[in-house]
Amino acid sequence: MDDLFRIGIIVRPHGIKGDVKVMPVTSEPGRFMDLSEAVLIKTDGTESMVHPDNARMQKGMVLLHLRECNDADGAEALRGSELFVTRENAIPLSEGEYYVKDLIGLKALDENMDLIGTVSDIFPTGANDVYVIKRDGGKDILVPAVAHFVREINAADGYIVFHLEDGL
């Protein structure tokens, strides 16, 4: 799972020809339009490679046809399944960008390089992402993902340096 990136959850079948309605969980829902293969993980944990051959957007959802699914019963069996792409098929990042999953678990350090805790989650808000720093024996700290508070990200060495102010 370390090299898989979740991009969508199959919500329900759509029509009688095996199409499924997918809730995208990626920052780039348009990526489904060019998707040629994905890893499907069913609710029972079974995993298989699938090949989308038709995708279209509808009201914030993706209507998707998989070559491996050609009827409504097959589509129903996929309800609740999750779609993933491999790291090789993930959207390329620009300089200074990171995949969220690569930041979870990094040490959170202050500007003196003292340990604050561990990055346990990152969640989006309307303006910017927010880092959740889990502290041993203390309350979690929420830090906006902006340059003022995030001073250095060194994923290779396993840490992020934060500037913390009173009130965080």
XYZ file of N, CA, C and O in Angstrom:
672
model
N 0.809 -1.203 0.000
C 0.000 0.000 0.000
C 0.855 1.271 0.000
O 0.350 2.331 -0.311
N 2.144 1.161 0.339
C 2.981 2.355 0.389
C 3.118 3.040 -0.959
O 3.283 4.242 -1.026
N 3.054 2.267 -2.022
C 3.199 2.867 -3.340
C 1.879 2.956 -4.092
O 1.859 3.053 -5.313
N 0.765 2.908 -3.357
C -0.550 3.096 -3.956
C -1.161 4.386 -3.436
O -1.066 4.699 -2.251
N -1.812 5.121 -4.342
C -2.457 6.379 -3.999
C -3.944 6.245 -4.299
O -4.329 5.988 -5.445
N -4.760 6.433 -3.278
C -6.209 6.315 -3.456
C -6.715 7.521 -4.233
O -6.408 8.664 -3.905
N -7.502 7.235 -5.277
C -8.031 8.318 -6.102
C -9.556 8.362 -6.128
O -10.129 9.359 -6.542
N -10.207 7.281 -5.688
C -11.665 7.300 -5.738
C -12.295 6.133 -5.018
O -11.660 5.110 -4.759
N -13.589 6.319 -4.696
C -14.386 5.287 -4.042
C -15.617 5.053 -4.905
O -16.320 6.006 -5.260
N -15.867 3.798 -5.240
C -17.044 3.469 -6.042
C -18.268 3.554 -5.144
O -18.379 2.830 -4.150
N -19.171 4.462 -5.497
C -20.346 4.734 -4.675
C -21.498 3.797 -5.024
O -22.169 3.270 -4.136
N -21.710 3.602 -6.326
C -22.835 2.743 -6.745
C -22.741 2.488 -8.248
O -21.997 3.156 -8.953
N -23.542 1.518 -8.733
C -23.605 1.304 -10.182
C -24.298 2.489 -10.849
O -25.034 3.241 -10.208
N -24.066 2.613 -12.144
C -24.741 3.653 -12.924
C -25.183 3.027 -14.244
O -24.338 2.695 -15.087
N -26.472 2.847 -14.401
C -27.010 2.260 -15.627
C -26.900 0.751 -15.634
O -26.640 0.115 -14.611
N -27.073 0.165 -16.829
C -27.129 -1.297 -16.948
C -25.927 -1.902 -17.670
O -25.843 -3.106 -17.815
N -24.995 -1.073 -18.101
C -23.867 -1.571 -18.892
C -22.577 -1.725 -18.089
O -21.504 -1.892 -18.658
N -22.681 -1.656 -16.764
C -21.514 -1.879 -15.924
C -20.782 -0.629 -15.488
O -19.740 -0.721 -14.847
N -21.315 0.552 -15.832
C -20.673 1.788 -15.376
C -20.838 1.927 -13.864
O -21.788 1.411 -13.284
N -19.908 2.631 -13.243
C -19.977 2.904 -11.806
C -19.842 4.403 -11.570
O -19.229 5.115 -12.360
N -20.442 4.847 -10.473
C -20.299 6.238 -10.051
C -19.209 6.260 -8.992
O -19.253 5.519 -8.012
N -18.213 7.121 -9.220
C -17.038 7.184 -8.353
C -16.956 8.553 -7.698
O -17.060 9.580 -8.367
N -16.756 8.552 -6.377
C -16.485 9.790 -5.664
C -14.968 9.995 -5.698
O -14.216 9.190 -5.134
N -14.506 11.040 -6.398
C -13.060 11.254 -6.460
C -12.517 11.726 -5.115
O -13.148 12.528 -4.431
N -11.376 11.198 -4.721
C -10.691 11.633 -3.500
C -9.268 12.052 -3.861
O -8.322 11.739 -3.161
N -9.177 12.767 -4.952
C -7.908 13.268 -5.453
C -8.069 14.758 -5.702
O -9.183 15.231 -5.945
N -6.988 15.470 -5.631
C -7.053 16.911 -5.888
C -7.244 17.193 -7.376
O -7.515 18.320 -7.753
N -7.112 16.182 -8.206
C -7.242 16.332 -9.657
C -8.269 15.345 -10.209
O -7.900 14.332 -10.826
N -9.570 15.587 -10.030
C -10.571 14.636 -10.533
C -10.496 14.406 -12.033
O -10.876 13.350 -12.525
N -9.967 15.370 -12.771
C -9.827 15.214 -14.210
C -8.873 14.096 -14.611
O -8.872 13.651 -15.754
N -8.087 13.617 -13.651
C -7.128 12.544 -13.939
C -7.816 11.271 -14.410
O -7.239 10.446 -15.088
N -9.103 11.109 -14.060
C -9.844 9.918 -14.485
C -10.015 9.874 -16.001
O -10.177 8.805 -16.571
N -10.006 11.035 -16.653
C -10.226 11.085 -18.094
C -9.107 10.397 -18.879
O -9.342 9.870 -19.959
N -7.896 10.400 -18.348
C -6.751 9.807 -19.035
C -6.257 8.530 -18.365
O -5.202 8.011 -18.728
N -7.012 8.023 -17.411
C -6.585 6.862 -16.632
C -6.710 5.589 -17.468
O -7.778 5.286 -17.990
N -5.623 4.847 -17.619
C -5.665 3.614 -18.413
C -5.629 2.356 -17.557
O -6.016 1.287 -18.013
N -5.152 2.476 -16.311
C -5.186 1.336 -15.401
C -5.213 1.833 -13.970
O -4.750 2.923 -13.657
N -5.811 1.002 -13.124
C -5.915 1.333 -11.710
C -5.955 0.037 -10.915
O -6.271 -1.028 -11.451
N -5.642 0.134 -9.650
C -5.762 -0.999 -8.747
C -7.095 -0.854 -8.035
O -7.397 0.205 -7.474
N -7.899 -1.913 -8.075
C -9.200 -1.936 -7.421
C -9.070 -2.788 -6.172
O -8.611 -3.938 -6.249
N -9.442 -2.235 -5.024
C -9.445 -3.010 -3.787
C -10.886 -3.061 -3.304
O -11.486 -2.030 -2.978
N -11.437 -4.279 -3.300
C -12.825 -4.480 -2.888
C -12.943 -4.390 -1.380
O -11.947 -4.432 -0.648
N -14.164 -4.318 -0.899
C -14.400 -4.184 0.533
C -13.918 -5.405 1.304
O -13.631 -5.301 2.489
N -13.794 -6.561 0.644
C -13.287 -7.759 1.324
C -11.759 -7.835 1.297
O -11.162 -8.791 1.770
N -11.110 -6.822 0.697
C -9.659 -6.754 0.673
C -9.020 -7.342 -0.571
O -7.810 -7.217 -0.746
N -9.810 -7.972 -1.425
C -9.216 -8.521 -2.645
C -8.805 -7.383 -3.577
O -9.459 -6.344 -3.636
N -7.741 -7.634 -4.292
C -7.117 -6.597 -5.114
C -6.993 -7.091 -6.552
O -6.656 -8.249 -6.787
N -7.264 -6.211 -7.505
C -7.092 -6.573 -8.911
C -6.784 -5.323 -9.725
O -7.073 -4.208 -9.317
N -6.205 -5.542 -10.889
C -5.919 -4.452 -11.807
C -7.140 -4.276 -12.711
O -7.696 -5.249 -13.204
N -7.578 -3.032 -12.902
C -8.708 -2.737 -13.782
C -8.282 -1.695 -14.806
O -7.293 -0.988 -14.611
N -9.063 -1.634 -15.877
C -8.706 -0.766 -16.993
C -9.888 0.104 -17.396
O -10.768 -0.349 -18.132
N -9.922 1.340 -16.916
C -10.983 2.265 -17.319
C -10.864 2.565 -18.811
O -9.765 2.766 -19.322
N -12.003 2.556 -19.499
C -11.953 2.894 -20.918
C -12.931 4.001 -21.283
O -13.026 4.380 -22.437
N -13.619 4.533 -20.294
C -14.519 5.660 -20.545
C -14.786 6.349 -19.211
O -15.141 5.691 -18.234
N -14.592 7.646 -19.164
C -14.854 8.415 -17.947
C -15.458 9.753 -18.327
O -15.117 10.336 -19.354
N -16.370 10.217 -17.492
C -16.958 11.540 -17.682
C -17.371 12.073 -16.321
O -17.682 11.321 -15.412
N -17.342 13.388 -16.197
C -17.719 14.044 -14.946
C -19.217 14.326 -14.947
O -19.793 14.641 -15.992
N -19.832 14.203 -13.768
C -21.242 14.533 -13.613
C -21.481 14.988 -12.175
O -21.398 14.192 -11.247
N -21.732 16.275 -12.008
C -22.046 16.844 -10.693
C -21.019 16.479 -9.624
O -21.353 16.032 -8.539
N -19.752 16.663 -9.944
C -18.693 16.414 -8.981
C -18.318 14.953 -8.807
O -17.409 14.629 -8.048
N -18.997 14.072 -9.491
C -18.698 12.644 -9.437
C -18.128 12.216 -10.794
O -18.233 12.943 -11.780
N -17.549 11.035 -10.831
C -17.013 10.492 -12.077
C -17.843 9.275 -12.452
O -18.041 8.373 -11.632
N -18.354 9.271 -13.660
C -19.007 8.081 -14.196
C -17.932 7.339 -14.977
O -17.314 7.894 -15.885
N -17.710 6.093 -14.598
C -16.556 5.360 -15.100
C -16.982 3.992 -15.598
O -17.783 3.313 -14.960
N -16.446 3.594 -16.743
C -16.643 2.226 -17.213
C -15.311 1.509 -17.141
O -14.277 2.032 -17.579
N -15.324 0.319 -16.577
C -14.132 -0.519 -16.494
C -14.290 -1.662 -17.486
O -15.353 -2.290 -17.542
N -13.255 -1.952 -18.264
C -13.328 -3.037 -19.253
C -13.724 -4.363 -18.612
O -14.348 -5.197 -19.245
N -13.378 -4.534 -17.345
C -13.637 -5.797 -16.655
C -15.076 -5.932 -16.159
O -15.443 -6.955 -15.586
N -15.891 -4.917 -16.328
C -17.252 -4.918 -15.785
C -18.234 -4.512 -16.885
O -18.198 -3.375 -17.347
N -19.125 -5.434 -17.264
C -20.004 -5.154 -18.390
C -21.487 -5.257 -18.103
O -22.299 -5.266 -19.026
N -21.874 -5.375 -16.826
C -23.302 -5.399 -16.517
C -23.557 -4.812 -15.133
O -22.638 -4.592 -14.346
N -24.826 -4.563 -14.853
C -25.212 -3.913 -13.601
C -24.864 -4.774 -12.386
O -24.490 -4.237 -11.339
N -24.980 -6.093 -12.502
C -24.648 -6.963 -11.369
C -23.160 -6.872 -11.031
O -22.780 -6.819 -9.858
N -22.330 -6.856 -12.063
C -20.897 -6.708 -11.832
C -20.562 -5.373 -11.199
O -19.722 -5.285 -10.307
N -21.249 -4.322 -11.649
C -21.033 -2.987 -11.080
C -21.499 -2.941 -9.626
O -20.846 -2.331 -8.780
N -22.603 -3.590 -9.326
C -23.116 -3.630 -7.940
C -22.101 -4.292 -7.013
O -21.912 -3.864 -5.872
N -21.426 -5.321 -7.513
C -20.433 -6.036 -6.701
C -19.230 -5.147 -6.363
O -18.468 -5.462 -5.450
N -19.083 -4.039 -7.084
C -17.952 -3.129 -6.838
C -18.289 -2.008 -5.862
O -17.413 -1.228 -5.494
N -19.546 -1.915 -5.444
C -19.957 -0.853 -4.512
C -19.046 -0.842 -3.281
O -18.790 -1.863 -2.669
N -18.533 0.324 -2.939
C -17.665 0.471 -1.769
C -16.196 0.190 -2.046
O -15.341 0.438 -1.190
N -15.887 -0.338 -3.224
C -14.487 -0.607 -3.575
C -13.737 0.711 -3.749
O -14.335 1.747 -4.028
N -12.429 0.639 -3.600
C -11.603 1.831 -3.745
C -10.679 1.660 -4.942
O -10.219 0.561 -5.240
N -10.430 2.777 -5.622
C -9.530 2.797 -6.766
C -8.230 3.494 -6.383
O -8.255 4.554 -5.741
N -7.123 2.902 -6.795
C -5.798 3.422 -6.492
C -4.977 3.467 -7.768
O -5.234 2.729 -8.711
N -3.963 4.330 -7.778
C -2.947 4.304 -8.824
C -1.609 4.032 -8.156
O -1.422 4.310 -6.974
N -0.692 3.485 -8.928
C 0.652 3.246 -8.416
C 1.426 4.564 -8.385
O 1.045 5.537 -9.044
N 2.484 4.585 -7.655
C 3.326 5.792 -7.574
C 3.780 6.210 -8.978
O 3.823 7.385 -9.299
N 4.082 5.240 -9.826
C 4.527 5.545 -11.188
C 3.434 6.243 -11.994
O 3.721 7.012 -12.902
N 2.158 5.945 -11.687
C 1.039 6.547 -12.418
C 0.413 7.733 -11.680
O -0.594 8.275 -12.124
N 1.015 8.122 -10.567
C 0.503 9.271 -9.821
C 0.816 10.559 -10.590
O 1.705 10.593 -11.445
N 0.070 11.593 -10.283
C 0.297 12.877 -10.932
C 1.677 13.390 -10.531
O 2.003 13.438 -9.346
N 2.502 13.757 -11.504
C 3.848 14.255 -11.179
C 3.773 15.532 -10.339
O 2.867 16.349 -10.512
N 4.729 15.661 -9.455
C 4.774 16.824 -8.570
C 5.765 17.853 -9.078
O 6.765 17.518 -9.721
N 5.495 19.087 -8.750
C 6.428 20.167 -9.053
C 7.472 20.247 -7.937
O 7.308 19.640 -6.867
N 8.493 21.002 -8.180
C 9.538 21.223 -7.176
C 8.909 21.733 -5.884
O 8.089 22.643 -5.890
N 9.277 21.140 -4.762
C 8.773 21.579 -3.465
C 7.408 21.021 -3.104
O 6.869 21.359 -2.063
N 6.837 20.162 -3.936
C 5.563 19.521 -3.621
C 5.826 18.094 -3.156
O 6.811 17.469 -3.559
N 4.911 17.588 -2.309
C 5.054 16.250 -1.754
C 3.700 15.562 -1.763
O 2.663 16.211 -1.646
N 3.710 14.257 -1.846
C 2.486 13.488 -1.657
C 2.215 13.451 -0.162
O 3.129 13.259 0.651
N 0.960 13.623 0.208
C 0.577 13.635 1.626
C 1.079 12.386 2.323
O 1.639 12.453 3.421
N 0.904 11.231 1.684
C 1.300 9.984 2.338
C 2.793 9.927 2.643
O 3.217 9.199 3.533
N 3.610 10.708 1.927
C 5.041 10.734 2.202
C 5.391 11.630 3.387
O 6.514 11.570 3.901
N 4.453 12.463 3.814
C 4.699 13.365 4.945
C 4.161 12.818 6.265
O 4.649 13.177 7.335
N 3.139 11.963 6.176
C 2.572 11.366 7.388
C 3.647 10.496 8.044
O 4.297 9.682 7.395
N 3.823 10.683 9.329
C 4.809 9.904 10.069
C 6.160 10.595 10.230
O 7.019 10.113 10.973
N 6.358 11.733 9.545
C 7.623 12.452 9.711
C 7.683 13.104 11.084
O 6.659 13.468 11.667
N 8.896 13.263 11.598
C 9.094 13.962 12.868
C 8.771 15.435 12.668
O 9.148 16.034 11.657
N 8.096 16.019 13.621
C 7.825 17.456 13.628
C 8.815 18.087 14.600
O 8.841 17.746 15.790
N 9.641 18.999 14.083
C 10.671 19.651 14.890
C 10.399 21.147 14.948
O 9.830 21.725 14.018
N 10.850 21.775 16.050
C 10.769 23.238 16.092
C 12.039 23.807 15.469
O 12.901 23.058 15.004
N 12.158 25.116 15.454
C 13.296 25.748 14.782
C 14.635 25.500 15.476
O 15.691 25.726 14.899
N 14.586 25.008 16.726
C 15.808 24.619 17.428
C 16.143 23.150 17.190
O 17.043 22.613 17.820
N 15.368 22.507 16.304
C 15.509 21.086 15.967
C 15.139 20.181 17.138
O 15.583 19.041 17.218
N 14.297 20.706 18.053
C 13.774 19.893 19.153
C 12.491 19.219 18.687
O 11.690 19.814 17.961
N 12.294 17.996 19.148
C 11.123 17.221 18.744
C 9.846 17.788 19.344
O 9.749 17.987 20.551
N 8.875 18.049 18.490
C 7.544 18.486 18.922
C 6.627 17.278 18.991
O 5.849 17.108 19.919
N 6.711 16.435 17.974
C 5.853 15.263 17.865
C 6.005 14.646 16.486
O 7.052 14.737 15.861
N 4.909 14.061 16.002
C 4.908 13.385 14.704
C 3.744 13.888 13.869
O 2.644 14.081 14.397
N 3.974 14.093 12.590
C 2.882 14.482 11.696
C 1.968 13.269 11.546
O 2.379 12.227 11.031
N 0.733 13.389 12.047
C -0.189 12.251 12.033
C -1.251 12.363 10.950
O -1.875 11.365 10.591
N -1.478 13.566 10.432
C -2.486 13.739 9.397
C -2.271 15.090 8.729
O -1.630 15.985 9.295
N -2.806 15.210 7.540
C -2.829 16.485 6.824
C -4.193 16.556 6.182
O -4.603 15.627 5.488
N -4.912 17.636 6.441
C -6.234 17.732 5.835
C -6.413 19.078 5.148
O -5.845 20.081 5.567
N -7.190 19.061 4.068
C -7.394 20.305 3.317
C -8.443 21.183 3.980
O -9.366 20.701 4.638
N -8.277 22.469 3.815
C -9.310 23.434 4.199
C -9.547 24.288 2.957
O -8.937 24.060 1.925
N -10.377 25.254 3.056
C -10.632 26.098 1.897
C -9.415 26.875 1.435
O -9.179 27.043 0.248
N -8.599 27.335 2.361
C -7.468 28.185 2.011
C -6.166 27.401 1.824
O -5.409 27.654 0.895
N -5.885 26.478 2.717
C -4.632 25.727 2.673
C -4.800 24.433 3.460
O -5.767 24.274 4.199
N -3.846 23.535 3.321
C -3.862 22.309 4.114
C -3.474 22.649 5.548
O -2.914 23.714 5.829
N -3.767 21.705 6.451
C -3.404 21.852 7.857
C -2.701 20.571 8.303
O -3.199 19.470 8.068
N -1.530 20.736 8.916
C -0.792 19.611 9.470
C -1.312 19.332 10.878
O -1.513 20.265 11.662
N -1.479 18.058 11.210
C -1.821 17.641 12.567
C -0.566 17.026 13.163
O -0.038 16.038 12.637
N -0.085 17.624 14.248
C 1.100 17.112 14.927
C 0.644 16.428 16.209
O 0.055 17.063 17.087
N 0.908 15.130 16.287
C 0.559 14.357 17.482
C 1.733 14.429 18.448
O 2.866 14.105 18.097
N 1.417 14.882 19.668
C 2.445 15.000 20.702
C 2.265 13.895 21.730
O 1.140 13.541 22.072
N 3.366 13.367 22.231
C 3.290 12.379 23.305
C 2.744 13.041 24.559
O 3.317 14.021 25.045
N 1.630 12.543 25.054
C 1.069 13.043 26.298
C 0.467 14.427 26.232
O 0.188 15.023 27.262
N 0.276 14.972 25.073
C -0.299 16.310 24.947
C -1.348 16.359 23.861
O -1.563 15.404 23.121
N -1.997 17.506 23.791
C -2.997 17.696 22.748
C -2.324 17.836 21.392
O -1.194 18.314 21.290
N -3.049 17.422 20.355
C -2.551 17.598 19.001
C -2.419 19.082 18.697
O -3.161 19.911 19.221
N -1.459 19.409 17.841
C -1.254 20.780 17.394
C -1.649 20.849 15.928
O -1.265 19.993 15.127
N -2.442 21.850 15.555
C -2.833 22.072 14.177
C -2.028 23.242 13.636
O -2.025 24.322 14.232
N -1.352 23.010 12.511
C -0.478 24.033 11.949
C -0.838 24.242 10.474
O -0.819 23.286 9.695
N -1.162 25.480 10.096
C -1.452 25.747 8.680
C -0.235 25.452 7.804
O 0.900 25.749 8.177
N -0.481 24.881 6.650
C 0.607 24.541 5.718
C 0.939 25.749 4.857
O 0.677 25.789 3.658
N 1.531 26.745 5.495
C 1.980 27.951 4.802
C 3.432 28.214 5.208
O 3.881 27.783 6.273
N 4.144 28.927 4.365
C 5.582 29.137 4.569
C 5.921 29.765 5.919
O 6.977 29.488 6.482
N 5.027 30.598 6.463
C 5.298 31.233 7.750
C 5.477 30.190 8.864
O 6.276 30.395 9.779
N 4.729 29.099 8.789
C 4.770 28.078 9.838
C 5.595 26.850 9.463
O 6.136 26.179 10.325
N 5.660 26.528 8.181
C 6.412 25.357 7.720
C 7.723 25.867 7.136
O 7.768 26.411 6.043
N 8.799 25.685 7.894
C 10.081 26.273 7.520
C 10.923 25.364 6.631
O 11.661 25.830 5.778
N 10.839 24.052 6.844
C 11.641 23.134 6.041
C 10.972 21.769 6.027
O 10.505 21.289 7.053
N 10.925 21.171 4.847
C 10.466 19.790 4.723
C 11.640 18.988 4.200
O 12.186 19.280 3.136
N 12.034 17.988 4.979
C 13.122 17.116 4.578
C 12.619 15.677 4.689
O 12.873 14.991 5.677
N 11.868 15.264 3.670
C 11.271 13.928 3.685
C 12.349 12.850 3.657
O 12.198 11.797 4.272
N 13.446 13.105 2.964
C 14.521 12.116 2.873
C 15.101 11.787 4.241
O 15.417 10.631 4.534
N 15.232 12.802 5.090
C 15.773 12.584 6.434
C 14.678 12.423 7.484
O 14.971 12.257 8.672
N 13.409 12.519 7.060
C 12.299 12.176 7.941
C 11.824 13.247 8.897
O 11.347 12.923 9.982
N 11.919 14.522 8.508
C 11.436 15.553 9.434
C 10.886 16.776 8.700
O 11.188 17.011 7.531
N 10.086 17.550 9.446
C 9.593 18.854 9.004
C 9.877 19.820 10.137
O 9.622 19.515 11.303
N 10.408 20.996 9.802
C 10.673 22.032 10.805
C 9.525 23.044 10.753
O 9.190 23.573 9.691
N 8.922 23.264 11.938
C 7.795 24.181 12.063
C 8.183 25.378 12.922
O 8.949 25.243 13.868
N 7.625 26.524 12.574
C 7.696 27.714 13.415
C 6.369 27.764 14.156
O 5.317 27.912 13.541
N 6.412 27.608 15.467
C 5.195 27.601 16.257
C 5.038 28.921 17.008
O 6.007 29.471 17.516
N 3.823 29.383 17.058
C 3.511 30.606 17.797
C 2.498 30.261 18.863
O 1.794 29.248 18.781
N 2.392 31.107 19.878
C 1.401 30.903 20.922
C 0.019 30.831 20.283
O -0.286 31.583 19.362
N -0.801 29.925 20.764
C -2.150 29.799 20.256
C -2.348 28.665 19.273
O -3.461 28.357 18.882
N -1.267 28.046 18.845
C -1.415 26.925 17.887
C -1.694 25.645 18.635
O -1.200 25.239 19.547
